PDB file of C-alpha atoms in Angstrom:
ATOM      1  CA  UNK A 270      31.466  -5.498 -19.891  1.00 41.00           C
ATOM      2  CA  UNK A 271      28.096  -4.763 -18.220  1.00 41.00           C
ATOM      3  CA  UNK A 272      26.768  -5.095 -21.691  1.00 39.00           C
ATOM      4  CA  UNK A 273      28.126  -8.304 -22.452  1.00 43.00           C
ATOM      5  CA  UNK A 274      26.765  -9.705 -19.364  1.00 41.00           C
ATOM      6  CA  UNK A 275      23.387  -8.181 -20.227  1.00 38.00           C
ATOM      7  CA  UNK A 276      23.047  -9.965 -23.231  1.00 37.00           C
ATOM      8  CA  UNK A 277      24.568 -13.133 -21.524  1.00 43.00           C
ATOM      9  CA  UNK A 278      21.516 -12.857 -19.123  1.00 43.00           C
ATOM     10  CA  UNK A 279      18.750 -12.311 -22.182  1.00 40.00           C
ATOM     11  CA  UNK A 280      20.062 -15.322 -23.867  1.00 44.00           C
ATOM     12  CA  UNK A 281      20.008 -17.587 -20.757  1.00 46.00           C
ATOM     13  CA  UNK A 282      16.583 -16.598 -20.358  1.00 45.00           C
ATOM     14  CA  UNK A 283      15.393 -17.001 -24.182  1.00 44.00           C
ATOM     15  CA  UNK A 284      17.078 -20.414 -23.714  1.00 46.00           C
ATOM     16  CA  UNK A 285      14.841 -20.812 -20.673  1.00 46.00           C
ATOM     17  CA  UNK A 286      11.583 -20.198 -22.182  1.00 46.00           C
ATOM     18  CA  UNK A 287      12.347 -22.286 -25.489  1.00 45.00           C
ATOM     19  CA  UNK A 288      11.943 -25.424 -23.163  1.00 48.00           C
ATOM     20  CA  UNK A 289       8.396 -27.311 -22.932  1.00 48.00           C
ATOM     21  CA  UNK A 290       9.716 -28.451 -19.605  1.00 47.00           C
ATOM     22  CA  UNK A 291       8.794 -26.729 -16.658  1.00 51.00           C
ATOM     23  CA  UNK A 292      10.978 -26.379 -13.922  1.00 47.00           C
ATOM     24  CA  UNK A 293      10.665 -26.935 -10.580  1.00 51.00           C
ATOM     25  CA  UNK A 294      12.274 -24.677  -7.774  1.00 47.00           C
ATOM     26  CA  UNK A 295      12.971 -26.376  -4.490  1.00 50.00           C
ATOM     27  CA  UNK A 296      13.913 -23.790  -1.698  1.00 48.00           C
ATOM     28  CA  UNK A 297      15.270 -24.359   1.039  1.00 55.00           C
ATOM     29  CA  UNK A 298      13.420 -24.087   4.307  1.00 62.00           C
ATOM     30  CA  UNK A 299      15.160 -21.972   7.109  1.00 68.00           C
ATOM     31  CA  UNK A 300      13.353 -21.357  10.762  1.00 80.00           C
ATOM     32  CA  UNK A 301      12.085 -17.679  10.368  1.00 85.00           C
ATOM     33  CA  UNK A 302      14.130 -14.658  11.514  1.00 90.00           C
ATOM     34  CA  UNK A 303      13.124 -12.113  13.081  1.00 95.00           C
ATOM     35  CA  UNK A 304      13.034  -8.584  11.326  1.00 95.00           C
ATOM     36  CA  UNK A 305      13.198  -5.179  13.117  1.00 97.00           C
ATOM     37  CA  UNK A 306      12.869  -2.191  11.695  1.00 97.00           C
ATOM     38  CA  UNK A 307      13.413   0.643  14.325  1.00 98.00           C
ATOM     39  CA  UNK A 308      13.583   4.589  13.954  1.00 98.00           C
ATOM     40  CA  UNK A 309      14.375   7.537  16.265  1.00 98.00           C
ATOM     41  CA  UNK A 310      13.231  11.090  15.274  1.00 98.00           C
ATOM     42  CA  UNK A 311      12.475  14.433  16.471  1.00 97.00           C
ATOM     43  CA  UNK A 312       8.708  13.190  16.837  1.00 96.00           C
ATOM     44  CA  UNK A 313       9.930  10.107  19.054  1.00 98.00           C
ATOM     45  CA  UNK A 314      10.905   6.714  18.484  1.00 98.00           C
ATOM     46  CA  UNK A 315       9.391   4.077  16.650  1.00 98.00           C
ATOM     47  CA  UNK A 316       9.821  -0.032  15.793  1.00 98.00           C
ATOM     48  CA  UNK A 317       8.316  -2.797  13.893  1.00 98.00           C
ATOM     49  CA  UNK A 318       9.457  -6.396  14.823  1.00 98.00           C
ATOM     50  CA  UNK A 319       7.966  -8.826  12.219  1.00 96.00           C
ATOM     51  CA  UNK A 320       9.054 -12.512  11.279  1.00 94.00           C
ATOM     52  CA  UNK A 321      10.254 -13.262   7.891  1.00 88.00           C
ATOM     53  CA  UNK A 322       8.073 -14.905   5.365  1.00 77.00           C
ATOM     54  CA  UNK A 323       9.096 -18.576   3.833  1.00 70.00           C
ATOM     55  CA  UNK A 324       9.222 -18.396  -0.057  1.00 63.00           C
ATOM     56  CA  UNK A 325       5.971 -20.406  -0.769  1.00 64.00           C
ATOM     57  CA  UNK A 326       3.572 -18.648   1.521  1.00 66.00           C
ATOM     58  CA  UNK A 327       1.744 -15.400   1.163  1.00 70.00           C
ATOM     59  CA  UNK A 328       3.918 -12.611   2.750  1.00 68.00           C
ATOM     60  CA  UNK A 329       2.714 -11.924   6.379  1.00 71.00           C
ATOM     61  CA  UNK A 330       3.090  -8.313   8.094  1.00 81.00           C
ATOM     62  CA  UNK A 331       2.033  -9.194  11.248  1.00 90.00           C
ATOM     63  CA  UNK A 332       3.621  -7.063  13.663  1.00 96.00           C
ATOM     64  CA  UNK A 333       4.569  -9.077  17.213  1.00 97.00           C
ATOM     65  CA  UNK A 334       4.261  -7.392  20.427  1.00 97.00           C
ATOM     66  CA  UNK A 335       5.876 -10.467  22.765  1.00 96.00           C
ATOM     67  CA  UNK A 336       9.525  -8.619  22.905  1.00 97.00           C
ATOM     68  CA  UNK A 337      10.843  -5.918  25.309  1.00 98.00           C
ATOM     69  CA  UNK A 338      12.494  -3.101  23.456  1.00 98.00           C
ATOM     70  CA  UNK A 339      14.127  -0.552  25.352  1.00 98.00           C
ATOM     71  CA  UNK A 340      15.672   2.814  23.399  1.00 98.00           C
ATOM     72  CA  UNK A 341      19.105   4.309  25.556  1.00 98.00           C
ATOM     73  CA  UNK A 342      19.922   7.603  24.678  1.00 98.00           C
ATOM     74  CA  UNK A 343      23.987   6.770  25.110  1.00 98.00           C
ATOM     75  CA  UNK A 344      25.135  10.674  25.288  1.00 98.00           C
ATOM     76  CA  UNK A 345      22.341  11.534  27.950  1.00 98.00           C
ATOM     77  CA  UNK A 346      22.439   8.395  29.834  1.00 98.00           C
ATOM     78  CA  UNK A 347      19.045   7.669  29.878  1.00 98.00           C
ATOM     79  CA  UNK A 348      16.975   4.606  28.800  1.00 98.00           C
ATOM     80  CA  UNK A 349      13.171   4.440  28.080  1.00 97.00           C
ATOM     81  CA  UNK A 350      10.829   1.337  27.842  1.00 98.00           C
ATOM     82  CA  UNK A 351       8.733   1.214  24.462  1.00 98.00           C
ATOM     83  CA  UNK A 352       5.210   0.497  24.849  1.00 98.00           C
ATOM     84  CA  UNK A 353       3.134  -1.105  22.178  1.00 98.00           C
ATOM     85  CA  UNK A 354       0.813   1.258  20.417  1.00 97.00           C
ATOM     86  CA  UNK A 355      -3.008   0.221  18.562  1.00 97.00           C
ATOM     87  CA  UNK A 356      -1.092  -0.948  16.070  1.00 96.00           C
ATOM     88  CA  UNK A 357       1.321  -3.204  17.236  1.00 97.00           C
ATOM     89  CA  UNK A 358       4.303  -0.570  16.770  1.00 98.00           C
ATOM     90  CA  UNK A 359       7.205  -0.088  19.787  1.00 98.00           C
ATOM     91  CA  UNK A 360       6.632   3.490  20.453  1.00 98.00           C
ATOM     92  CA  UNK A 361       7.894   6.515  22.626  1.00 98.00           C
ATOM     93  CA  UNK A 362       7.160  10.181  22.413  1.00 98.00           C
ATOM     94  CA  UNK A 363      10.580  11.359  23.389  1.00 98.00           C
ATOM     95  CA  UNK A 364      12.311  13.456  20.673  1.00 98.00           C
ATOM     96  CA  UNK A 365      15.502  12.665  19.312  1.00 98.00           C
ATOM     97  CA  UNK A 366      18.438  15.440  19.973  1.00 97.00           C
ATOM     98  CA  UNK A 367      20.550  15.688  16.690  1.00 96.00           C
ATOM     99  CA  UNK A 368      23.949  14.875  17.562  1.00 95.00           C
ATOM    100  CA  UNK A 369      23.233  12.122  19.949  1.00 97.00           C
ATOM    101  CA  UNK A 370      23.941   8.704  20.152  1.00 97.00           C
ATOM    102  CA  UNK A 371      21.347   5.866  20.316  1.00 98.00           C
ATOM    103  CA  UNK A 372      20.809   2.506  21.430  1.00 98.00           C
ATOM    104  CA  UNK A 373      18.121   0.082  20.711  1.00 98.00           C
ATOM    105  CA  UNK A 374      18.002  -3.445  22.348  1.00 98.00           C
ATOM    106  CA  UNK A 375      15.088  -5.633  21.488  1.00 98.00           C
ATOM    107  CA  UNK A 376      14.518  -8.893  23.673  1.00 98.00           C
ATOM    108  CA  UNK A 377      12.244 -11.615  22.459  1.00 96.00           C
ATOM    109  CA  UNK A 378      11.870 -15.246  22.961  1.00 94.00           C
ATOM    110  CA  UNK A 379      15.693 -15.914  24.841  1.00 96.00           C
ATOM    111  CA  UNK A 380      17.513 -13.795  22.229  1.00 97.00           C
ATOM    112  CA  UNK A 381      18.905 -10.591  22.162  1.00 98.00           C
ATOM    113  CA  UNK A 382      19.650  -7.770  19.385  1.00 98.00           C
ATOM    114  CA  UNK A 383      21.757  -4.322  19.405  1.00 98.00           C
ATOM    115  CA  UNK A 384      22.471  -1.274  17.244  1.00 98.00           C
ATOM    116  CA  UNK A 385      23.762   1.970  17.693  1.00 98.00           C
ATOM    117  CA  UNK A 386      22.878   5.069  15.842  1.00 96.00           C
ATOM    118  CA  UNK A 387      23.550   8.260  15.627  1.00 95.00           C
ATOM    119  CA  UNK A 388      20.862  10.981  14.954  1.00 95.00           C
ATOM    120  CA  UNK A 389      21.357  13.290  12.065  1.00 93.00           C
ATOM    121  CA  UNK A 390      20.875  16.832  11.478  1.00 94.00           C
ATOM    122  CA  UNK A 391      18.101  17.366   8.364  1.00 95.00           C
ATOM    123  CA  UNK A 392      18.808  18.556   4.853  1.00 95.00           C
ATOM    124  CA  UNK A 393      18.013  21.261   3.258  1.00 96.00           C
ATOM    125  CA  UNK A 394      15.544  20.951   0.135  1.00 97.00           C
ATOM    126  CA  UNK A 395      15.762  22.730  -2.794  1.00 97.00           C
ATOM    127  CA  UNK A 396      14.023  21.257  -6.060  1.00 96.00           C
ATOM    128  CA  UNK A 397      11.370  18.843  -6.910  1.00 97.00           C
ATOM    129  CA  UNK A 398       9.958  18.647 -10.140  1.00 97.00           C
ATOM    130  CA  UNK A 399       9.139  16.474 -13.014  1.00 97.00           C
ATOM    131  CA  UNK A 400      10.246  16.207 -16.552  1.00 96.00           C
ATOM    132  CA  UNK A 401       8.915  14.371 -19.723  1.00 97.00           C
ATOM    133  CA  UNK A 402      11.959  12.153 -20.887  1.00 95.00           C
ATOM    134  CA  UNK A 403      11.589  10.521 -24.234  1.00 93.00           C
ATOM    135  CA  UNK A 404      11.822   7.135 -24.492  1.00 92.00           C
ATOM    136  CA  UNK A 405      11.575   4.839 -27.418  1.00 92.00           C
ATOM    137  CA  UNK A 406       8.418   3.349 -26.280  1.00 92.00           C
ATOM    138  CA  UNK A 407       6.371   6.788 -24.584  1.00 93.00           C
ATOM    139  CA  UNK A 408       7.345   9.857 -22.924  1.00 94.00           C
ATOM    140  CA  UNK A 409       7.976   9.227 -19.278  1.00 96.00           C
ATOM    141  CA  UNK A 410       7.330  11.468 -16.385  1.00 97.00           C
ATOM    142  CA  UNK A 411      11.160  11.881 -14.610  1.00 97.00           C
ATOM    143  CA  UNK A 412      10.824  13.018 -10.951  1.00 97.00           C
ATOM    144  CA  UNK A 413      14.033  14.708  -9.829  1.00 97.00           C
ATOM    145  CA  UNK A 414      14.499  15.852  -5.891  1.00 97.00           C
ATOM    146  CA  UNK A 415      17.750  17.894  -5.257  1.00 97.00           C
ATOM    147  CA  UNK A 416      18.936  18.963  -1.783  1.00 97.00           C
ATOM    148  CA  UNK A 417      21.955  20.343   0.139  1.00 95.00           C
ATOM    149  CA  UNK A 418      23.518  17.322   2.179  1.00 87.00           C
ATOM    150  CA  UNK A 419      25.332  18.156   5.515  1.00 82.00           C
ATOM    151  CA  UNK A 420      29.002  18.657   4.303  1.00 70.00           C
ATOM    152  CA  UNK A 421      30.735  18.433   8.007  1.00 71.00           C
ATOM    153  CA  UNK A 422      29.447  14.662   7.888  1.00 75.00           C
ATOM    154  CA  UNK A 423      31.400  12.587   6.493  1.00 75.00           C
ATOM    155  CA  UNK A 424      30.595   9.187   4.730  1.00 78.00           C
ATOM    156  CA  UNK A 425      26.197  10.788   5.640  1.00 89.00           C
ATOM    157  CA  UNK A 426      24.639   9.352   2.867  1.00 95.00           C
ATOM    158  CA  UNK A 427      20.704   9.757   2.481  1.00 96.00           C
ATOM    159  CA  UNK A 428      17.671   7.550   2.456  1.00 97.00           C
ATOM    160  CA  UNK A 429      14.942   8.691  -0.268  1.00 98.00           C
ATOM    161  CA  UNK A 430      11.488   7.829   0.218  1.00 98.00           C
ATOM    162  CA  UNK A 431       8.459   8.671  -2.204  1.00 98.00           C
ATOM    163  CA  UNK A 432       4.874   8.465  -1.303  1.00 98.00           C
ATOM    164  CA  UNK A 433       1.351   8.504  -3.835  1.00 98.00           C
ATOM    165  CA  UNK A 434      -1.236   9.799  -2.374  1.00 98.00           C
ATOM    166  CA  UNK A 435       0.107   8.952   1.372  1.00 96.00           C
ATOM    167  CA  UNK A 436       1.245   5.391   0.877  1.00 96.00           C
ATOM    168  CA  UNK A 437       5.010   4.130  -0.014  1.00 96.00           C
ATOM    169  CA  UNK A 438       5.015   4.916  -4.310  1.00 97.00           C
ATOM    170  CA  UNK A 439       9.380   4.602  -4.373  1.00 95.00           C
ATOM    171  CA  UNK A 440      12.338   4.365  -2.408  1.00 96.00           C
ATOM    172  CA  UNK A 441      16.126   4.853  -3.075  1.00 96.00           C
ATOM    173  CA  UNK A 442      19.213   5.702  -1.473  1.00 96.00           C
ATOM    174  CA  UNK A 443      21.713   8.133  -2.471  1.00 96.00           C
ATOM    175  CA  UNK A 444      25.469   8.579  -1.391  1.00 94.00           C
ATOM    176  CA  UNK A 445      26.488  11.602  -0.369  1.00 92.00           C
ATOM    177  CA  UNK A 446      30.112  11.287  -2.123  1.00 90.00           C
ATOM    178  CA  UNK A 447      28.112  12.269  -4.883  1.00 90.00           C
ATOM    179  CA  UNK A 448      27.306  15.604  -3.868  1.00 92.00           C
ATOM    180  CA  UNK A 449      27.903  18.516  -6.665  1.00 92.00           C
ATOM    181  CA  UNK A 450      29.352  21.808  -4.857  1.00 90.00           C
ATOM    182  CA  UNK A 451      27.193  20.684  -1.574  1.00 90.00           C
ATOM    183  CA  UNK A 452      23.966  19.508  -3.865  1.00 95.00           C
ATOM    184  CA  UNK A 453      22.755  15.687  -4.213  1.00 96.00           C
ATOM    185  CA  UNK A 454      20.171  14.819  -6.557  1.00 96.00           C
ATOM    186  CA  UNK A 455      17.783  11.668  -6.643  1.00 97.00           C
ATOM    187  CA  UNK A 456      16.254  10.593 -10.182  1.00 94.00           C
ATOM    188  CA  UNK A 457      13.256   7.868 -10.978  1.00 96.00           C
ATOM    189  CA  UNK A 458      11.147   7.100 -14.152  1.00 96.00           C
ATOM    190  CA  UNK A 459       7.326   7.363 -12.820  1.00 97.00           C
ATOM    191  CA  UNK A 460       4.383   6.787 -14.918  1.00 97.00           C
ATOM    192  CA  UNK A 461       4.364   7.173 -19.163  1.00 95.00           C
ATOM    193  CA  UNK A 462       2.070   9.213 -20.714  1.00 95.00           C
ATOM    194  CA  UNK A 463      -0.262   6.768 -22.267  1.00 94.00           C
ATOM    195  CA  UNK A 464      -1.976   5.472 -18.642  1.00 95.00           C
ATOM    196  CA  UNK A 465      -4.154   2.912 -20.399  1.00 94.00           C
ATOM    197  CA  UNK A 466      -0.671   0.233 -21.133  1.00 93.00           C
ATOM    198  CA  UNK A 467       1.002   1.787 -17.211  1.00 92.00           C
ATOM    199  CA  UNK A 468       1.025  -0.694 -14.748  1.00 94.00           C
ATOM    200  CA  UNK A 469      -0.596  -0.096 -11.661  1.00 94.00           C
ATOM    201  CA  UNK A 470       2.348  -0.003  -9.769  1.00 94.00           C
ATOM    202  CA  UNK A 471       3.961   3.094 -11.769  1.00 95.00           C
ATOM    203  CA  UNK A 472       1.091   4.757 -12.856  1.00 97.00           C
ATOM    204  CA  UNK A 473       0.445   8.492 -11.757  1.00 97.00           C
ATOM    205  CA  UNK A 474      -2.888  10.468 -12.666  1.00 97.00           C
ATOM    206  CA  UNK A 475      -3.316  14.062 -12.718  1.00 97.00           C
ATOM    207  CA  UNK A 476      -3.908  15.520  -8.938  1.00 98.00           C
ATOM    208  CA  UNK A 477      -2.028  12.861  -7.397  1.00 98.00           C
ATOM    209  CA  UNK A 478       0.402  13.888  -4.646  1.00 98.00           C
ATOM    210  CA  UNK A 479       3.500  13.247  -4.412  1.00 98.00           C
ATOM    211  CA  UNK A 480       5.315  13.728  -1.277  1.00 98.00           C
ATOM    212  CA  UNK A 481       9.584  13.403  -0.601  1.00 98.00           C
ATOM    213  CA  UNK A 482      10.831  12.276   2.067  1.00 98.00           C
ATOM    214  CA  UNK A 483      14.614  12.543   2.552  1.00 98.00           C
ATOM    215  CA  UNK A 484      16.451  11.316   5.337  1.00 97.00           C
ATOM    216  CA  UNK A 485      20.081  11.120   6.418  1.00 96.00           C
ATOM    217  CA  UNK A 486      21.720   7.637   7.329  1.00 96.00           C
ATOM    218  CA  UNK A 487      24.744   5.721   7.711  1.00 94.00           C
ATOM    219  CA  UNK A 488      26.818   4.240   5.318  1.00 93.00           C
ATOM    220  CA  UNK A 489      26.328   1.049   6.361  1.00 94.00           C
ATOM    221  CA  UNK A 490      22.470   2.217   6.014  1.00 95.00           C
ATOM    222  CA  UNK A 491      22.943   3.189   2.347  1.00 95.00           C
ATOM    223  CA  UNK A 492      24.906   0.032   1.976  1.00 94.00           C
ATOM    224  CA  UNK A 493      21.873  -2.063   3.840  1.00 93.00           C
ATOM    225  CA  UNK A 494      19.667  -0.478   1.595  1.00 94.00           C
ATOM    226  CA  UNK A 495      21.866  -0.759  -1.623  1.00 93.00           C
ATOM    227  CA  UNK A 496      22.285  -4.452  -0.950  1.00 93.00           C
ATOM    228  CA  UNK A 497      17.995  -4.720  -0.659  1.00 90.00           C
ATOM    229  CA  UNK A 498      17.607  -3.056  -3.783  1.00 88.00           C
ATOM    230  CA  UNK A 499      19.739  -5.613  -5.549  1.00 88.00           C
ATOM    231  CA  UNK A 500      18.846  -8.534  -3.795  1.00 81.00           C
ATOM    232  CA  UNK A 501      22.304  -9.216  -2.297  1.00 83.00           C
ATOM    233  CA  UNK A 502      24.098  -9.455   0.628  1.00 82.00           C
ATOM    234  CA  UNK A 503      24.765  -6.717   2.543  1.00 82.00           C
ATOM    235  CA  UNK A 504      25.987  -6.069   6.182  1.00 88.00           C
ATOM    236  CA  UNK A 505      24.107  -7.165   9.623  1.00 89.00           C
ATOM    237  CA  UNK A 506      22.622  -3.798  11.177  1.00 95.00           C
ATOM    238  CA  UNK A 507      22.258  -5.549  14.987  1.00 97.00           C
ATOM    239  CA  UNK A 508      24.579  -7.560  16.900  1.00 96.00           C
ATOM    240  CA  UNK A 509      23.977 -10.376  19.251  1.00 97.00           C
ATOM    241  CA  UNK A 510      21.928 -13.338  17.971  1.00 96.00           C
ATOM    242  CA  UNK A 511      21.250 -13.088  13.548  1.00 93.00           C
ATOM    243  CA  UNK A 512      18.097 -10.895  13.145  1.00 94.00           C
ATOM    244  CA  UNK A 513      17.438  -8.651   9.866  1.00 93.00           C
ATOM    245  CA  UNK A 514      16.084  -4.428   9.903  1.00 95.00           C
ATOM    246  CA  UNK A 515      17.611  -1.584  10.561  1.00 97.00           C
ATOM    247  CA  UNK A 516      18.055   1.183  12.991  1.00 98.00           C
ATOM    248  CA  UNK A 517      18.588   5.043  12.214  1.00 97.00           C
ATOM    249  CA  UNK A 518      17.904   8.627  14.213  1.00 97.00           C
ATOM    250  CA  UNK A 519      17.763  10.530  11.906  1.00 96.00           C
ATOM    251  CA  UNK A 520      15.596  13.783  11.029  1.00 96.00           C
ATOM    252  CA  UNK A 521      13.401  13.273   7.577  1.00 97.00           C
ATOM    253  CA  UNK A 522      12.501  16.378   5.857  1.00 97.00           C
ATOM    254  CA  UNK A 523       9.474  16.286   3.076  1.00 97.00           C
ATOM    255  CA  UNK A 524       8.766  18.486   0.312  1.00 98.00           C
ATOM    256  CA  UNK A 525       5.682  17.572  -2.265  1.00 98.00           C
ATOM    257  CA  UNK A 526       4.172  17.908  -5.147  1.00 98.00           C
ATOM    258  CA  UNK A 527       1.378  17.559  -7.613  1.00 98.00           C
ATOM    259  CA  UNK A 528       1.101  15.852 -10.803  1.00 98.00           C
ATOM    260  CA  UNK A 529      -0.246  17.732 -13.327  1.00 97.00           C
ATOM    261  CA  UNK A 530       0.754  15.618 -16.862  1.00 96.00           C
ATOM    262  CA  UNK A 531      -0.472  19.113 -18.801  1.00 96.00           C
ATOM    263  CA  UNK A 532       1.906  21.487 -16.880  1.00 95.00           C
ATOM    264  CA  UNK A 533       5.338  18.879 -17.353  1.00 95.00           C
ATOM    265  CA  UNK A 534       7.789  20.721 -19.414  1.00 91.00           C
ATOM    266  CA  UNK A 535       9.043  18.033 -22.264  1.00 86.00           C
ATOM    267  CA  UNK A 536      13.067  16.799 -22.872  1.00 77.00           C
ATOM    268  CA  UNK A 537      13.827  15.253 -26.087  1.00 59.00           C
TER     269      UNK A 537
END
C-alpha cells in the first residue's frame, strides 16, 4: 500500500514538472503565534518564546523578552520568576528533582499559556558507533545510539538529539514501546563516502565530533515531535489561549564520538 502511494506521489510530481506553466502558491496569511519552547533540568530551567514566521518572509529567531514566565515546582509548592539572560532566554538556576512535577505559565501581551511536566530520571547509555551501509548510490556512514530506557515508566518515550561539532547536526524521537529486553536503539544515514557530491547539510569529515544527546519525554512529547517531523498535526502542548512549543523536565544524558571514515567497519 505504502508503495502504491509512493509511486502515486512520483507520478503527480513528474506530471508537475512536464508543465511550462508555473504555478503560483497563494498562502494564507494568519496573525503570528507565539512559540515557546521551555525546558527544566538538573542544571535549571530554561525558555525561548519566539513568534512564528509567515511563509514568504525569511525565518526570524528573534527571541522576545516582553512576557512574564514563572516555573512552579507543583510537588514542592514553590514558584520562581525567570529572568531574561544576555541572550534573550527565560532562565533559572534551580535544579530540577527527578520525580517532580512542573509548571510553566508564560504571560505576554493579555494572553496566557500552561503546561505541566513531569521530570524524568536519565538513561543509561550503552553504544554509539557508526557503520558503512551500502547503498546503491555510495557507502553511507550509519550512526546507531543504543541505551537502556527506564522500564518502571510507562508510555516514557525519548527525545534524540545529535550535534556536529557543537551545533544541532539531527534530531529524532524514539518510543519506548520499542524497547528490546530493556534496550532502545536510534538509527540515521549521515554523510556518504564520496564528500565531494554530500550536501552540506549531511556531510561529516574526519575529526568531526559527534555528540548524543538523549532525553526522556512524554508521549504526547514523542507524539509533538513525531507530528513535526512529518509536517502534520499533532497535539497542543499548553493550554489557555493557542500558542505552539513544548515543555519537558527531563534529565539529557550525552555520549560522543569521533568520525574517523578510515576506522568505520563496512556492512554489505
Amino acid at each position: 500500500m505504502k508503495l502504491h502511494v509512493f509511486l502515486s506521489v512520483v507520478c503527480l510530481l513528474f506530471s508537475f514538472t512536464s508543465c511550462e506553466k508555473e504555478l503560483d502558491f497563494k498562502y494564507h496569511d494568519i496573525e503570528s503565534l507565539t512559540v515557546i519552547e521551555g525546558e527544566i533540568t538538573a542544571t535549571g530551567a530554561k525558555v525561548g518564546i519566539t513568534l512564528t514566521t509567515p511563509m514568504d518572509e525569511p525565518l526570524d529567531r528573534t527571541l522576545l523578552t516582553d512576557a512574564s514566565v514563572t516555573l512552579t515546582d507543583l510537588t514542592a509548592g514553590i514558584t520562581y520568576n525567570l529572568k531574561t539572560d544576555p541572550e534573550g532566554f527565560f532562565v533559572d538556576p534551580t535544579p530540577g528533582i527527578v520525580g517532580h512535577n512542573y509548571r510553566l505559565s508564560v504571560e505576554r501581551e493579555g494572553c496566557r499559556y500552561e503546561a505541566d511536566a513531569v521530570m524524568y530520571l536519565a538513561v543509561e547509555m550503552k553504544e554509539l558507533e557508526f557503520n558503512w551501509i551500502k547503498m546503491p548510490y555510495d557507502y553511507v556512514a550509519v550512526l546507531q545510539c543504543q541505551f537502556f530506557g527506564n522500564l518502571s515508566v510507562e508510555g516514557e518515550c525519548y527525545w534524540v538529539r545529535l550535534y556536529r561539532n557543537g551545533k544541532i547536526y539531527r534530531w529524532g524521537e524514539v518510543d519506548g514501546r520499542s524497547a528490546v529486553d530493556g534496550v532502545n536503539t536510534y538509527f540515521t544515514m549521515t554523510s556518504r563516502k564520496d564528500t565531494d557530491v554530500e550536501d552540506e547539510e549531511d556531510v561529516l569529515f574526519d575529526g568531526d565530533v559527534i555528540i548524543c544527546t538523549v532525553a526522556p519525554v512524554s508521549r504526547s512529547m514523542h507524539d509533538y515531535l513525531e507530528a513535526l517531523q512529518n509536517d502534520s498535526n499533532g497535539p497542543f502542548m499548553f493550554r489557555g489561549d493557542k500558542c505552539l512549543g513544548y515543555f519537558i523536565a527531563t534529565s539529557p544524558v550525552s555520549e560522543s564520538i569521533v568520525f574517523h571514515p578510515d576506522e568505520i567497519p563496512e556492512y554489505k
